[in-house]
């Protein structure tokens, strides 16, 4: 073999990709859920749970009074007034949000005991967030991220502020330009990639814990920002009720995995470092909004 040919042969061998070492199997999220203990789950508080009843079924929303106490209380008043009953889903913007409320801006539905305007509750003092469990992963939107009693959240120790993050299923309050121009009468749920740029710019009042498929499959609105141009395209809201006001037999029996539990830490790790044999490269990282918060039917 000539020297030139030998050099080419060695070069080809050196550039040939090495066979990747197969990743060992690891517990999946489903495995973690199956092995979890009963004490690692909590029932939803009926006083902070909404049932949004649509023609296709029920959407269950858990409210977050720790992060938006005034807006949550106003939403409770609106619901008990029957404000949302008979209104509609007004908007479905692709890869963004579904929004519901009053379609008539010129003659809006009258309020009874609920307030028409509230100061924005975009953040809270960090000391008020006593249920925070931090993720070790880096985040581009906040110095620290994790979960606060079942809600994806973020915080900044330097400013002493904490806030809820805009992840898939997050429910926020629609507003105009003014920070005090929302009151909870117009709500939206995130149905697309997490729009974290909205963090600290909108009051977040909760998240959908069951029924997201009913919102995510809504026909996209053809108008600007996904609004429905034709009223016939809107989806009617049959009713919105607090679970506390629904008879026991009519309630959705749901439990949420405690985000301060060992099993939830294992859920995050299962997303962060998936095992083989299907996975070939472990990410070694998990985004806040890609950590699933398991929900199950009571007794399952």
Short mmCIF file of C-alpha atoms in Angstrom, two decimals, residues 16-211:
data_model
loop_
_atom_site.label_atom_id
_atom_site.label_comp_id
_atom_site.label_asym_id
_atom_site.label_seq_id
_atom_site.Cartn_x
_atom_site.Cartn_y
_atom_site.Cartn_z
CA UNK A 16 -16.08 7.44 10.57
CA UNK A 17 -18.72 8.05 13.27
CA UNK A 18 -18.34 5.97 16.38
CA UNK A 19 -21.31 3.85 17.39
CA UNK A 20 -23.27 5.69 20.07
CA UNK A 21 -23.42 3.93 23.40
CA UNK A 22 -26.96 2.85 24.05
CA UNK A 23 -28.65 4.65 26.94
CA UNK A 24 -29.75 2.44 29.83
CA UNK A 25 -33.50 2.20 30.47
CA UNK A 26 -34.90 4.67 33.01
CA UNK A 27 -38.33 5.12 34.60
CA UNK A 28 -40.73 7.02 32.35
CA UNK A 29 -43.28 9.58 33.54
CA UNK A 30 -45.92 6.85 33.36
CA UNK A 31 -43.72 4.58 35.52
CA UNK A 32 -43.29 7.36 38.11
CA UNK A 33 -47.03 8.02 38.25
CA UNK A 34 -47.75 4.31 38.67
CA UNK A 35 -45.28 4.04 41.57
CA UNK A 36 -46.39 7.25 43.32
CA UNK A 37 -47.97 7.21 46.76
CA UNK A 38 -51.41 8.54 47.68
CA UNK A 39 -49.96 11.27 49.91
CA UNK A 40 -48.17 12.70 46.88
CA UNK A 41 -51.48 13.75 45.35
CA UNK A 42 -53.92 16.47 46.37
CA UNK A 43 -57.57 17.07 45.57
CA UNK A 44 -58.63 20.32 43.91
CA UNK A 45 -60.12 22.95 46.20
CA UNK A 46 -63.79 23.33 45.15
CA UNK A 47 -63.69 27.05 46.06
CA UNK A 48 -60.83 27.60 43.58
CA UNK A 49 -61.98 25.33 40.76
CA UNK A 50 -63.99 26.47 37.74
CA UNK A 51 -66.09 24.32 35.40
CA UNK A 52 -66.28 25.89 31.95
CA UNK A 53 -69.11 24.00 30.26
CA UNK A 54 -68.92 23.94 26.47
CA UNK A 55 -71.10 22.04 23.98
CA UNK A 56 -68.28 19.50 23.61
CA UNK A 57 -67.75 18.99 27.34
CA UNK A 58 -66.21 20.38 30.52
CA UNK A 59 -62.97 22.32 30.96
CA UNK A 60 -61.67 22.29 34.53
CA UNK A 61 -59.62 25.30 35.64
CA UNK A 62 -57.71 25.56 38.90
CA UNK A 63 -57.49 29.15 40.15
CA UNK A 64 -54.38 30.60 41.84
CA UNK A 65 -55.54 32.97 44.60
CA UNK A 66 -52.04 33.28 46.09
CA UNK A 67 -50.78 34.97 42.90
CA UNK A 68 -53.86 36.98 41.93
CA UNK A 69 -56.12 37.28 44.99
CA UNK A 70 -58.19 40.26 43.78
CA UNK A 71 -58.77 38.90 40.29
CA UNK A 72 -59.63 35.44 41.57
CA UNK A 73 -62.16 36.91 43.97
CA UNK A 74 -63.65 39.02 41.17
CA UNK A 75 -63.89 35.94 38.95
CA UNK A 76 -65.73 34.13 41.73
CA UNK A 77 -68.20 37.04 41.86
CA UNK A 78 -68.61 37.04 38.07
CA UNK A 79 -69.24 33.31 38.04
CA UNK A 80 -71.78 33.46 40.85
CA UNK A 81 -73.55 36.30 39.02
CA UNK A 82 -73.87 34.02 36.01
CA UNK A 83 -71.86 36.53 34.01
CA UNK A 84 -70.27 34.02 31.60
CA UNK A 85 -73.39 31.92 31.01
CA UNK A 86 -74.47 32.31 27.40
CA UNK A 87 -71.37 34.23 26.33
CA UNK A 88 -68.88 32.70 23.89
CA UNK A 89 -65.40 31.71 22.85
CA UNK A 90 -64.43 34.75 20.78
CA UNK A 91 -60.98 33.93 19.53
CA UNK A 92 -58.74 31.00 18.65
CA UNK A 93 -55.34 32.16 17.46
CA UNK A 94 -53.07 29.46 16.09
CA UNK A 95 -50.11 28.60 18.33
CA UNK A 96 -51.23 31.20 20.87
CA UNK A 97 -54.50 31.39 22.83
CA UNK A 98 -58.22 30.68 22.98
CA UNK A 99 -60.17 33.56 24.55
CA UNK A 100 -63.71 33.80 25.89
CA UNK A 101 -65.94 36.57 27.20
CA UNK A 102 -68.53 39.12 26.01
CA UNK A 103 -68.58 39.61 22.22
CA UNK A 104 -70.53 42.88 22.43
CA UNK A 105 -68.07 45.67 23.18
CA UNK A 106 -70.62 48.42 22.50
CA UNK A 107 -73.23 47.09 24.91
CA UNK A 108 -71.38 44.80 27.28
CA UNK A 109 -73.19 42.66 29.79
CA UNK A 110 -73.83 44.58 33.01
CA UNK A 111 -71.94 43.71 36.17
CA UNK A 112 -73.65 43.25 39.49
CA UNK A 113 -71.28 42.88 42.42
CA UNK A 114 -68.05 42.32 40.46
CA UNK A 115 -65.63 45.20 39.89
CA UNK A 116 -65.15 46.69 36.42
CA UNK A 117 -61.43 47.38 36.78
CA UNK A 118 -58.63 46.00 38.90
CA UNK A 119 -54.97 46.85 39.28
CA UNK A 120 -52.81 44.33 37.45
CA UNK A 121 -51.49 41.50 39.62
CA UNK A 122 -48.49 40.63 37.48
CA UNK A 123 -46.16 39.67 40.36
CA UNK A 124 -46.31 39.06 44.09
CA UNK A 125 -43.71 39.52 46.85
CA UNK A 126 -41.41 36.53 46.79
CA UNK A 127 -42.11 35.94 50.49
CA UNK A 128 -45.78 35.27 49.67
CA UNK A 129 -44.83 32.27 47.52
CA UNK A 130 -44.29 29.71 50.25
CA UNK A 131 -44.83 26.60 48.15
CA UNK A 132 -42.00 27.04 45.63
CA UNK A 133 -39.98 24.01 44.50
CA UNK A 134 -37.09 25.02 42.28
CA UNK A 135 -35.92 23.29 39.12
CA UNK A 136 -32.12 23.16 38.70
CA UNK A 137 -32.34 23.90 34.97
CA UNK A 138 -31.47 27.29 33.47
CA UNK A 139 -34.19 29.55 32.12
CA UNK A 140 -33.97 32.46 29.72
CA UNK A 141 -36.85 34.41 31.29
CA UNK A 142 -36.10 34.32 35.00
CA UNK A 143 -33.21 33.70 37.41
CA UNK A 144 -35.15 30.86 39.05
CA UNK A 145 -38.02 28.69 37.85
CA UNK A 146 -39.98 25.84 39.34
CA UNK A 147 -43.45 25.09 40.61
CA UNK A 148 -45.60 26.71 43.27
CA UNK A 149 -48.29 24.39 44.60
CA UNK A 150 -49.04 22.98 41.16
CA UNK A 151 -48.40 26.05 39.01
CA UNK A 152 -45.33 26.71 36.82
CA UNK A 153 -43.70 29.76 38.35
CA UNK A 154 -40.65 31.98 38.30
CA UNK A 155 -38.89 34.33 40.67
CA UNK A 156 -36.14 36.90 40.96
CA UNK A 157 -34.43 37.06 44.38
CA UNK A 158 -32.82 40.42 43.52
CA UNK A 159 -36.16 42.16 42.99
CA UNK A 160 -37.98 40.05 45.54
CA UNK A 161 -40.72 39.16 43.04
CA UNK A 162 -42.42 35.91 42.05
CA UNK A 163 -44.91 35.25 39.25
CA UNK A 164 -46.72 32.53 37.35
CA UNK A 165 -45.34 31.52 33.96
CA UNK A 166 -47.18 31.35 30.65
CA UNK A 167 -47.09 27.65 29.85
CA UNK A 168 -49.49 25.49 27.84
CA UNK A 169 -52.85 25.59 29.63
CA UNK A 170 -52.14 28.80 31.57
CA UNK A 171 -55.24 30.95 32.10
CA UNK A 172 -54.81 34.72 32.09
CA UNK A 173 -56.89 37.88 32.17
CA UNK A 174 -57.41 39.79 28.92
CA UNK A 175 -56.72 43.49 29.16
CA UNK A 176 -56.30 46.67 27.11
CA UNK A 177 -53.20 48.90 27.21
CA UNK A 178 -53.67 49.99 30.80
CA UNK A 179 -52.38 47.63 33.47
CA UNK A 180 -55.67 48.17 35.32
CA UNK A 181 -57.94 47.54 32.32
CA UNK A 182 -58.76 43.91 33.10
CA UNK A 183 -61.10 42.42 35.68
CA UNK A 184 -61.41 38.73 34.79
CA UNK A 185 -64.46 39.08 32.53
CA UNK A 186 -62.29 38.21 29.52
CA UNK A 187 -60.13 35.13 29.99
CA UNK A 188 -57.81 33.15 27.76
CA UNK A 189 -55.96 29.85 27.84
CA UNK A 190 -52.61 29.22 26.15
CA UNK A 191 -52.96 26.59 23.42
CA UNK A 192 -49.56 26.95 21.72
CA UNK A 193 -45.87 27.15 22.46
CA UNK A 194 -45.32 28.87 25.79
CA UNK A 195 -45.48 32.68 25.23
CA UNK A 196 -43.19 33.50 28.13
CA UNK A 197 -42.82 37.07 26.85
CA UNK A 198 -46.21 37.66 28.48
CA UNK A 199 -44.84 36.86 31.94
CA UNK A 200 -45.16 39.87 34.29
CA UNK A 201 -47.27 41.70 31.70
CA UNK A 202 -50.61 39.99 32.29
CA UNK A 203 -52.40 38.74 35.37
CA UNK A 204 -52.32 34.95 35.46
CA UNK A 205 -55.22 33.51 37.44
CA UNK A 206 -54.80 29.76 37.02
CA UNK A 207 -54.36 26.86 34.62
CA UNK A 208 -56.46 24.24 32.87
CA UNK A 209 -56.08 20.89 34.61
CA UNK A 210 -58.55 18.93 32.49
CA UNK A 211 -60.21 19.45 29.12
#
